[in-house]
C-alpha positions as protocol buffer text, in pm:
chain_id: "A"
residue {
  index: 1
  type: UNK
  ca { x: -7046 y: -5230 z: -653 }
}
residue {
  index: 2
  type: UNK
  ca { x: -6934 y: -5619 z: -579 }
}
residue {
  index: 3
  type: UNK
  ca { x: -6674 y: -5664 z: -360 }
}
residue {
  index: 4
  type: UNK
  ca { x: -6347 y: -5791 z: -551 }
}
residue {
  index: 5
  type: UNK
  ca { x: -6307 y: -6143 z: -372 }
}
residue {
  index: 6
  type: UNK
  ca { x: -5916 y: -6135 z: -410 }
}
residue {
  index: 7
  type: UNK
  ca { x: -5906 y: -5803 z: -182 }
}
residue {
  index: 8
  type: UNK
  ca { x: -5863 y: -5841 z: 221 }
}
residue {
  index: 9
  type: UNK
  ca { x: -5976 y: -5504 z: 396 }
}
residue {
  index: 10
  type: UNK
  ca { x: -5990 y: -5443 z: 719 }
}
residue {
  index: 11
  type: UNK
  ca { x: -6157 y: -5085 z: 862 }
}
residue {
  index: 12
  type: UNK
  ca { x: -5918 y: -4877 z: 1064 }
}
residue {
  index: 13
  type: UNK
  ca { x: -6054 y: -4885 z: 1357 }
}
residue {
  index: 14
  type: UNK
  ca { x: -5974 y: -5214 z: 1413 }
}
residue {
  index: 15
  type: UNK
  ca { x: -5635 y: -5226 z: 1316 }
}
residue {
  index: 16
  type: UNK
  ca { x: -5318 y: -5285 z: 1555 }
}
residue {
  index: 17
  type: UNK
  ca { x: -5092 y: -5060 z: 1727 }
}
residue {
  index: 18
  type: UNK
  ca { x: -4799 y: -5186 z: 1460 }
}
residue {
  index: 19
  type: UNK
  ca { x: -5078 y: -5119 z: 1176 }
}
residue {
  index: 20
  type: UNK
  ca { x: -5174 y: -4777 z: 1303 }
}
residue {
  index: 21
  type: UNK
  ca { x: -4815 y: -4651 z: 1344 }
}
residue {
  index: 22
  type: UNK
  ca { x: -4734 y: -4793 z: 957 }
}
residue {
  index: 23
  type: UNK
  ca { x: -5065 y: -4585 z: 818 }
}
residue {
  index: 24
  type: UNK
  ca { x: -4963 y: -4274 z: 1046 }
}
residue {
  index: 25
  type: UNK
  ca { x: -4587 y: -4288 z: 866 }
}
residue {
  index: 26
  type: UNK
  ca { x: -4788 y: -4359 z: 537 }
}
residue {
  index: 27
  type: UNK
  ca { x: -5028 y: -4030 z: 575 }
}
residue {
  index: 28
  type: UNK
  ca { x: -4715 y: -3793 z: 641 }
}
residue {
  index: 29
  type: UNK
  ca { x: -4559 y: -3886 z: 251 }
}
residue {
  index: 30
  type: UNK
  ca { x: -4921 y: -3864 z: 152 }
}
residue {
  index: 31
  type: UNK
  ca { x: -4965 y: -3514 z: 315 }
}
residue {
  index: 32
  type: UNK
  ca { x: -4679 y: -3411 z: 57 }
}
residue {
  index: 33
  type: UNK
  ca { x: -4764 y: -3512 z: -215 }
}
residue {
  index: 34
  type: UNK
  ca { x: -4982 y: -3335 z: -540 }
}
residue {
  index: 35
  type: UNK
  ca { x: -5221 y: -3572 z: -706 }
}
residue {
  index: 36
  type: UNK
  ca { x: -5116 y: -3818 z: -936 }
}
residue {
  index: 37
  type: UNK
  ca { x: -5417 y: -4008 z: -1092 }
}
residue {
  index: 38
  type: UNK
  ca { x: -5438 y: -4334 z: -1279 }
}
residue {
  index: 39
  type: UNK
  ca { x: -5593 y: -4337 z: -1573 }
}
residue {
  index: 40
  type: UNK
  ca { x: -5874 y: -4523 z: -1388 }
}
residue {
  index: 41
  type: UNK
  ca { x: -5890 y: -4243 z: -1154 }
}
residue {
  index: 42
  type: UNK
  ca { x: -5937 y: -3984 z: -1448 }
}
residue {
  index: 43
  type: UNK
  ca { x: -6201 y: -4134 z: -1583 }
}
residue {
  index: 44
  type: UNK
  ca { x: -6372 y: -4156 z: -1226 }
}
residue {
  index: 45
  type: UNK
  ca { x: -6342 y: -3793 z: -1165 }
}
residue {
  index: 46
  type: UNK
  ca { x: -6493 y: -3674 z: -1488 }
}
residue {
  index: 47
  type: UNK
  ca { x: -6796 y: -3963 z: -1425 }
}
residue {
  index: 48
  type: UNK
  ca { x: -6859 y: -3887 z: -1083 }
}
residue {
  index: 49
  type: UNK
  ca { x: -6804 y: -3468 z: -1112 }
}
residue {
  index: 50
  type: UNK
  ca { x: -6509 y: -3489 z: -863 }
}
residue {
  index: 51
  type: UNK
  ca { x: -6213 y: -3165 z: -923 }
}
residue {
  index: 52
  type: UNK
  ca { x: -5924 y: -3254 z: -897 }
}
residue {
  index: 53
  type: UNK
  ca { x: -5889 y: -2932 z: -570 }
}
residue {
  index: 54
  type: UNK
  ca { x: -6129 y: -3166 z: -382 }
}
residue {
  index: 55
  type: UNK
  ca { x: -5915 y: -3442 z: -415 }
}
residue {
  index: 56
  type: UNK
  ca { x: -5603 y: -3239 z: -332 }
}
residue {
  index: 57
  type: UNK
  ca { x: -5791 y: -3112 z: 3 }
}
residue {
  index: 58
  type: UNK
  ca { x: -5827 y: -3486 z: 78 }
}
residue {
  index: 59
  type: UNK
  ca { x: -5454 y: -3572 z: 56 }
}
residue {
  index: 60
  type: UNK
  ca { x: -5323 y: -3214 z: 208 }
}
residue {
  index: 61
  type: UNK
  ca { x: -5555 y: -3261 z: 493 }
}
residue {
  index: 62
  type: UNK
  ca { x: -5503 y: -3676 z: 530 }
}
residue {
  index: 63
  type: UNK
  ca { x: -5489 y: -3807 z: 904 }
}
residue {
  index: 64
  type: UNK
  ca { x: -5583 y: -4074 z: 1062 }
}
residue {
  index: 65
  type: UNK
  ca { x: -5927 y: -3984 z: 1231 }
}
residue {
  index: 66
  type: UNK
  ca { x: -5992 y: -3972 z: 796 }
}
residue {
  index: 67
  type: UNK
  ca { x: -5864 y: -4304 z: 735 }
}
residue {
  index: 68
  type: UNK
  ca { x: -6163 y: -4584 z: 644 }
}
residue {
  index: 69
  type: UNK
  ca { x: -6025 y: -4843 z: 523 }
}
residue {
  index: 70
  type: UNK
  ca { x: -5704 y: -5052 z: 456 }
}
residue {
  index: 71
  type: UNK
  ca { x: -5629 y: -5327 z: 222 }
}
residue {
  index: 72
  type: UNK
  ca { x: -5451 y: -5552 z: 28 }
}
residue {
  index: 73
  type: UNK
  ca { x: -5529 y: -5580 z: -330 }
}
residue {
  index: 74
  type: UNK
  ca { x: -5294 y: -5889 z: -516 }
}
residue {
  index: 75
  type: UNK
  ca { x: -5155 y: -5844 z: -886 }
}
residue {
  index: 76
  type: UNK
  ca { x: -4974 y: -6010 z: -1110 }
}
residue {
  index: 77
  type: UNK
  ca { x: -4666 y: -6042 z: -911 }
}
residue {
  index: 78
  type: UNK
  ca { x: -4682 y: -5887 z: -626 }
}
residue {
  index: 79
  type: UNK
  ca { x: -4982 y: -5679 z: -352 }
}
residue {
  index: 80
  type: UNK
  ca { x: -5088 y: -5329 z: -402 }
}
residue {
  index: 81
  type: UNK
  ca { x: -5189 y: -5189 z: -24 }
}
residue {
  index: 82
  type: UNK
  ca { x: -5394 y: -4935 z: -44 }
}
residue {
  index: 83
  type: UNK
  ca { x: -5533 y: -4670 z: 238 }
}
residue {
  index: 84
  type: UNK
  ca { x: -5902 y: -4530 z: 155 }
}
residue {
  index: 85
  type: UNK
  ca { x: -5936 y: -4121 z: 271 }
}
residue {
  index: 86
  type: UNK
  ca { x: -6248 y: -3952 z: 337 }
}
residue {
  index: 87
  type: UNK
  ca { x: -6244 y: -3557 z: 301 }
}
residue {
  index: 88
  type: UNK
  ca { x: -6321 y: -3308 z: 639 }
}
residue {
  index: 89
  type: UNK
  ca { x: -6500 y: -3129 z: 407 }
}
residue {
  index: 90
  type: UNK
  ca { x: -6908 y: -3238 z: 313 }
}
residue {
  index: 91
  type: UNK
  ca { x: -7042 y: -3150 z: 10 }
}
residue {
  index: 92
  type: UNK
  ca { x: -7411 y: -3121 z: -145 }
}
residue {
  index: 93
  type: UNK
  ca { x: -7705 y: -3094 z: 2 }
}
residue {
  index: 94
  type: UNK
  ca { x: -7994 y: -3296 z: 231 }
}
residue {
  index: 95
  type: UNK
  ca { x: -7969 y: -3675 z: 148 }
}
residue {
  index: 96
  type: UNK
  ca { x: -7727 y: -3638 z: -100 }
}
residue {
  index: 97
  type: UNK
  ca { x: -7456 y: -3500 z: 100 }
}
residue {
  index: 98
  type: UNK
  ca { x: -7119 y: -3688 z: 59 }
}
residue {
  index: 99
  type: UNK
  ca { x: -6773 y: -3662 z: 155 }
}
residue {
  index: 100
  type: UNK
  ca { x: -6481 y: -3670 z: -128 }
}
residue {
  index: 101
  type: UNK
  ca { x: -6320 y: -4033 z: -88 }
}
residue {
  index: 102
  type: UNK
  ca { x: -5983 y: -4121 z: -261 }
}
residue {
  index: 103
  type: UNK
  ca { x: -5811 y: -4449 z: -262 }
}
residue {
  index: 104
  type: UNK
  ca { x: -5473 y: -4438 z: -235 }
}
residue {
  index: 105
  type: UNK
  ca { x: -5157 y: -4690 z: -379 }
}
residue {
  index: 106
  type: UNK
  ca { x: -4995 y: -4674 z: -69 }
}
residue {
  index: 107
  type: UNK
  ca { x: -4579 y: -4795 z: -239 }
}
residue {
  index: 108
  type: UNK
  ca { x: -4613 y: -4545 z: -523 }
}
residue {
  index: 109
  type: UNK
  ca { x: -4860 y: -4257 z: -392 }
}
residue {
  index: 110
  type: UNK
  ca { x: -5091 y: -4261 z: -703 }
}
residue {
  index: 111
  type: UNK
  ca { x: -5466 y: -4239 z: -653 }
}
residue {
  index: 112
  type: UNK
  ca { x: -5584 y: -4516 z: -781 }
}
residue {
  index: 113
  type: UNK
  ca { x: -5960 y: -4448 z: -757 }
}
residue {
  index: 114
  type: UNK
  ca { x: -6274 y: -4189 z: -606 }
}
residue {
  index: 115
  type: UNK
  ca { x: -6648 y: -4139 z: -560 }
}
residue {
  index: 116
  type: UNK
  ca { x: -6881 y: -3980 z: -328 }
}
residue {
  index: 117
  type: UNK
  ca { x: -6921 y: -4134 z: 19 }
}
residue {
  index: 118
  type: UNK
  ca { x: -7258 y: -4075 z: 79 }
}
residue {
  index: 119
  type: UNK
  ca { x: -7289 y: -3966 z: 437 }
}
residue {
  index: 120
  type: UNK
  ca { x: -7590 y: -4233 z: 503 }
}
residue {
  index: 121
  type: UNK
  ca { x: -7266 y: -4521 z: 439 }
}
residue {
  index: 122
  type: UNK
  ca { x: -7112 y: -4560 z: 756 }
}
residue {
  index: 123
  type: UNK
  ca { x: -6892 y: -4799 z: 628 }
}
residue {
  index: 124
  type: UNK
  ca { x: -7095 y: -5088 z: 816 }
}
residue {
  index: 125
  type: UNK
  ca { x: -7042 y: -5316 z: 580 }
}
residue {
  index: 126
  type: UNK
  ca { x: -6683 y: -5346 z: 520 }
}
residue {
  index: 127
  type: UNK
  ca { x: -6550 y: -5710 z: 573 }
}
residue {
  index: 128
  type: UNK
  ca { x: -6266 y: -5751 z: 786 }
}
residue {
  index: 129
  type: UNK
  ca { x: -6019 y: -5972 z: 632 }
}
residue {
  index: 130
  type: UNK
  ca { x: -5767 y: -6168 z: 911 }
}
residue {
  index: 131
  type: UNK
  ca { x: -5409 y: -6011 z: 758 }
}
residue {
  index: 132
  type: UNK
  ca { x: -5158 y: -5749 z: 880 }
}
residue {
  index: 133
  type: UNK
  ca { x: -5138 y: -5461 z: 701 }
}
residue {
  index: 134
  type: UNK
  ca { x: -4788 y: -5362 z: 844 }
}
residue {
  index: 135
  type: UNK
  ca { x: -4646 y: -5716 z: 721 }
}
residue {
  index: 136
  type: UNK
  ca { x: -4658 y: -5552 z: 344 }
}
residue {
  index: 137
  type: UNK
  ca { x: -4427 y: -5267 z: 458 }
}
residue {
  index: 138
  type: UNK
  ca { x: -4126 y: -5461 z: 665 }
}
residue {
  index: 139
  type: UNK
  ca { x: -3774 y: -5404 z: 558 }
}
């Protein structure tokens, strides 16, 4: 999958203290909330063989420890940050066990994508972009 070059991500475990208490407030809304999918994310689920349970464990169960990644996606006017969540739970069998991953619009709580994290991706290769997540969310 090619990396979308107008993104900035950062993983989040190297996020600051002001980024990690914005994602912590962001993970208690998501914690109540029932999936709403995108059409994008529909057509995901029924591709990859994702129910929509698994992807309602992910958000009920959403903390930080399950937090990957953070970005910034732009649009046409304005940014869409986004949080990506990895499931407790692992599914499948021997090399092609995977966690449930969901990526989440972090202003209006839709889900805007998911796929299989394959448990051999340890997120090694995410880019870290030099932006502040916690900026997007000031009053």
């Amino acid at each position: 999958m090619a990396r979308n070059e107008n993104q900035l991500k950062r993983n989040a475990k190297t996020i600051t203290p002001q980024e990690q208490a914005v994602v912590r407030n962001l993970l208690t809304r998501v914690r109540k909330i029932a999936v709403n999918n995108t059409p994008h994310a529909v057509q995901r689920l029924e591709e990859r063989g994702i129910t929509v349970a698994q992807m309602q464990n992910v958000l009920d169960n959403a903390n930080y420890n399950r937090v990957v990644e953070v970005s910034i996606v732009p649009r046409n006017n304005y940014v869409e940050p986004r949080m990506l969540i990895t499931s407790d739970e692992v599914y499948g069998v021997g090399n092609g066990r995977y966690r449930v991953a969901v990526v989440v619009n972090c202003h209006n709580f839709k889900v805007v994508t998911t796929y299989k994290a394959f448990l051999r991706n340890n997120y090694k290769t995410i880019q870290n972009d030099n932006f502040n997540f916690a900026n997007y969310f000031a009053k």
